[in-house]
PDB file of C-alpha atoms in Angstrom:
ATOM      1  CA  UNK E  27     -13.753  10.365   8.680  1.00 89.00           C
ATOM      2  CA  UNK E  28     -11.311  13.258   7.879  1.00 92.00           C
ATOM      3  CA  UNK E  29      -8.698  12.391   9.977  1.00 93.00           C
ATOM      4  CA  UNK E  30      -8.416   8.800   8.843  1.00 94.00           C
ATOM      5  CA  UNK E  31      -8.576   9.935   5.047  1.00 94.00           C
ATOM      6  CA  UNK E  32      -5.866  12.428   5.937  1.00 96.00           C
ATOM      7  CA  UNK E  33      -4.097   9.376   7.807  1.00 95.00           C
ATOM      8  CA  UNK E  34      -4.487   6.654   4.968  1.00 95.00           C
ATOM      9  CA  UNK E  35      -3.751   9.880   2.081  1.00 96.00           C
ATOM     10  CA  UNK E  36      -0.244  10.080   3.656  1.00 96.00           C
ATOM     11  CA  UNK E  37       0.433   6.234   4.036  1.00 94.00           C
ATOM     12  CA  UNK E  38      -0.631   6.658   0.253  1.00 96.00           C
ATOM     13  CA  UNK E  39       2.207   9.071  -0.313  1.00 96.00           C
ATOM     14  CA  UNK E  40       4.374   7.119   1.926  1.00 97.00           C
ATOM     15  CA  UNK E  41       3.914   4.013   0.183  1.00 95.00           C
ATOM     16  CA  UNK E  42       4.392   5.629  -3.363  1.00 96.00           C
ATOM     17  CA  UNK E  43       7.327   7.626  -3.175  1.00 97.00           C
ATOM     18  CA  UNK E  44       8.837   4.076  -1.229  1.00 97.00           C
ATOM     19  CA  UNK E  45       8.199   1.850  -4.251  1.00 96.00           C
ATOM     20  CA  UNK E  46      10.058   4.427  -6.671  1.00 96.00           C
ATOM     21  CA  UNK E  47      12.701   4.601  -4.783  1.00 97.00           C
ATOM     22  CA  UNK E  48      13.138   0.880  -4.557  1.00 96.00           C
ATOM     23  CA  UNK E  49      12.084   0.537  -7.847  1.00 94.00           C
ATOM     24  CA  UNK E  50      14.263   2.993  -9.359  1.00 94.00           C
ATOM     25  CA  UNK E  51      17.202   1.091  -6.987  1.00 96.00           C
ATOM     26  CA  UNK E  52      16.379  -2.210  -8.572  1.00 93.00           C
ATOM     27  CA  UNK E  53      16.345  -1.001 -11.589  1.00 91.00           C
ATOM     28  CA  UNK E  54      20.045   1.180 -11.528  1.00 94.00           C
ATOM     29  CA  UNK E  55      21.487  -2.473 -10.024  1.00 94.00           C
ATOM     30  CA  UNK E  56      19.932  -3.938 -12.853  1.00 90.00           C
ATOM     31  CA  UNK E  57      17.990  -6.729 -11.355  1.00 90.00           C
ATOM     32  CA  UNK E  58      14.698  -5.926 -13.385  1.00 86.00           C
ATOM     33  CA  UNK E  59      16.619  -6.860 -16.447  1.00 87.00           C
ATOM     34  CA  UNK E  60      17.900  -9.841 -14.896  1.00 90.00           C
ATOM     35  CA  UNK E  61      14.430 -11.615 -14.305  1.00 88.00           C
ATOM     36  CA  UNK E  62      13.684 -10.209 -17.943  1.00 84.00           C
ATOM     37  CA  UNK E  63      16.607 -12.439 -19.774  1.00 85.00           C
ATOM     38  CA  UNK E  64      15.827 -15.242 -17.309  1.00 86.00           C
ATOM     39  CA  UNK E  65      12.119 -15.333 -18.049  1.00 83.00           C
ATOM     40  CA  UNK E  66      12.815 -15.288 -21.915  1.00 82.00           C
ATOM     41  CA  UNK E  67      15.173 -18.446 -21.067  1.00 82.00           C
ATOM     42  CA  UNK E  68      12.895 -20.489 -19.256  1.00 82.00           C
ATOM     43  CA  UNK E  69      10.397 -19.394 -21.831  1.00 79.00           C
ATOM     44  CA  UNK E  70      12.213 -19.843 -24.999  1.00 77.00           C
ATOM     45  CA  UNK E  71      12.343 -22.872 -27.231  1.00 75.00           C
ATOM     46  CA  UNK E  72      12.990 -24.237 -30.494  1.00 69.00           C
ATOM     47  CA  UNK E  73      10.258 -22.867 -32.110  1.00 73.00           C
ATOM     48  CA  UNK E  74       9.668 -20.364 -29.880  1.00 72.00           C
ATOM     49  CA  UNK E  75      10.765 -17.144 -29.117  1.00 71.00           C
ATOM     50  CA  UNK E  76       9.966 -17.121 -25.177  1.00 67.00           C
ATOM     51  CA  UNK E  77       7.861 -14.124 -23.429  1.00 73.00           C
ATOM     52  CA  UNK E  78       8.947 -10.983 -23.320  1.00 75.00           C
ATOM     53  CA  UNK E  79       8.800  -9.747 -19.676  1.00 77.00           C
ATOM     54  CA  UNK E  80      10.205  -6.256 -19.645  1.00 77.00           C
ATOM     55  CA  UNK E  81       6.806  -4.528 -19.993  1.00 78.00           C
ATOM     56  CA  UNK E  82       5.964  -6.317 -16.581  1.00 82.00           C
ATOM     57  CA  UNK E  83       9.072  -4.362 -15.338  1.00 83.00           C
ATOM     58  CA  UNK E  84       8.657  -0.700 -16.523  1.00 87.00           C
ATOM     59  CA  UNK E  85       8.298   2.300 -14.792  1.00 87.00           C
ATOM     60  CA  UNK E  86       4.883   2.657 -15.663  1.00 90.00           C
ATOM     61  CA  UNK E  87       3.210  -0.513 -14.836  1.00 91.00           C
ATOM     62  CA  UNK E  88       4.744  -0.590 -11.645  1.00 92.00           C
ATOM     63  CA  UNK E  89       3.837   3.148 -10.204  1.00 94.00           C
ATOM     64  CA  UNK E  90       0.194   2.751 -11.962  1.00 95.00           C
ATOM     65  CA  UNK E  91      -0.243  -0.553  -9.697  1.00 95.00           C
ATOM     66  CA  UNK E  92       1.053   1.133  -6.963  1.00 96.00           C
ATOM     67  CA  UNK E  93      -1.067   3.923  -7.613  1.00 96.00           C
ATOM     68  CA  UNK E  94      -4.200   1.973  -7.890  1.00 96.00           C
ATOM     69  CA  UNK E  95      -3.514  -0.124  -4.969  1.00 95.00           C
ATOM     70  CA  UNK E  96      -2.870   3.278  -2.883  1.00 95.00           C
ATOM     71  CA  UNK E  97      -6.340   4.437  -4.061  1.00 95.00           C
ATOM     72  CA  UNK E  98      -7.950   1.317  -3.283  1.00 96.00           C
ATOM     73  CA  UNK E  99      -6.112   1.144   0.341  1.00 95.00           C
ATOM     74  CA  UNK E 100      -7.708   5.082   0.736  1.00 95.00           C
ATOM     75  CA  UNK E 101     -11.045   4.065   0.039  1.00 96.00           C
ATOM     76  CA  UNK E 102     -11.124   1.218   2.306  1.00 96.00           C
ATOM     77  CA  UNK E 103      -9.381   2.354   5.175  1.00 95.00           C
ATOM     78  CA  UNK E 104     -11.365   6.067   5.283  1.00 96.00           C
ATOM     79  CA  UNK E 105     -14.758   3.724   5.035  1.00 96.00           C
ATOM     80  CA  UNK E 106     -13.684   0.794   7.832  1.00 96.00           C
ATOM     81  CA  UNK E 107     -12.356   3.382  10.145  1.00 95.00           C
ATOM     82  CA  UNK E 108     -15.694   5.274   9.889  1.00 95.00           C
ATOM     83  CA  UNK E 109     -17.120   2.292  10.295  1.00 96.00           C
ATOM     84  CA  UNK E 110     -15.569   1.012  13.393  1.00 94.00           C
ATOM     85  CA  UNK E 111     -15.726   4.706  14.778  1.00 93.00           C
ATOM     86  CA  UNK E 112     -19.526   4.359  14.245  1.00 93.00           C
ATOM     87  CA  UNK E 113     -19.801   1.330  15.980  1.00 93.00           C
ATOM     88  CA  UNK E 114     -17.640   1.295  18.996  1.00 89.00           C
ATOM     89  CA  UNK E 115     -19.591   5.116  19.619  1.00 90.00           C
ATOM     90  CA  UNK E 116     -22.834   3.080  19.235  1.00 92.00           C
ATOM     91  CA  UNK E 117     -21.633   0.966  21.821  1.00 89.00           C
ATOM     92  CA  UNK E 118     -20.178   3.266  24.173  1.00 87.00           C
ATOM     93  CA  UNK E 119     -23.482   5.195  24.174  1.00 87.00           C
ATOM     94  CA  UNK E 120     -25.760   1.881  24.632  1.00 89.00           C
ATOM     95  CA  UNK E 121     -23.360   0.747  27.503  1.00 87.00           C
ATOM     96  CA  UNK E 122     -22.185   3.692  28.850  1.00 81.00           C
ATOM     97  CA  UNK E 123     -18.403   3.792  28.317  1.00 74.00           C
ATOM     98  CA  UNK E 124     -16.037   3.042  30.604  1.00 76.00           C
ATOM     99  CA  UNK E 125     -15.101   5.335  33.014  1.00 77.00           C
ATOM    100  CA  UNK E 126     -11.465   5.967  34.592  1.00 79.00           C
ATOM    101  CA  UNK E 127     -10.428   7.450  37.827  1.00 85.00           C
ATOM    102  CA  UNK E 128      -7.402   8.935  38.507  1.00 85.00           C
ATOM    103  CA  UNK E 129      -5.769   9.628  41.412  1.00 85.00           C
ATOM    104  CA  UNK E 130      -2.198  11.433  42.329  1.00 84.00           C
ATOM    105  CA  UNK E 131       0.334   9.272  43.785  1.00 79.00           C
ATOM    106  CA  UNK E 132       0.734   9.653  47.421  1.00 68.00           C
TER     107      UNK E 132
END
């Protein structure tokens, strides 16, 4: 159990500082502003004044999604690996393991 929460902790910090670098990439090229003026196009109308997108796009909600998908993607992956570590040592003790011989080449 520690060693996959250790493992899926750093694929947490992995995947985190990945999306702000991409997203602060994005961002300096300015495609994040792009979809924003094309969303209020396609939105827009007469009458209406079209959504405003660019809180979709900020810093903020972006990390804090990544950071709550990280969290979630801890949780489950420290519980299923215990899980299948459980299991498959259940198994190995009910029938027996396998066993491996090895011999030096002649």
């Amino acid at each position: 159990m520690k060693f996959s929460f250790m493992a899926s902790l750093i694929g947490f910090a992995i995947l985190f500082v990945a999306v702000a670098v991409l997203y602060f990439f994005l961002s300096a090229l300015g495609v994040f502003s792009s979809i924003e003026h094309t969303i209020h196009l396609v939105t827009s109308s007469g009458g209406n004044a079209g959504s405003n997108a660019s809180s979709w796009f900020s810093a903020g909600t972006v990390l804090g999604y990544t950071i709550l998908a990280g969290t979630i993607d801890v949780i489950l992956i420290t519980a299923l690996s215990t899980v299948g570590a459980v299991i498959y040592n259940a198994v190995s003790h009910i029938s027996g393991g396998v066993e491996i011989t090895l011999r030096e080449a002649d």
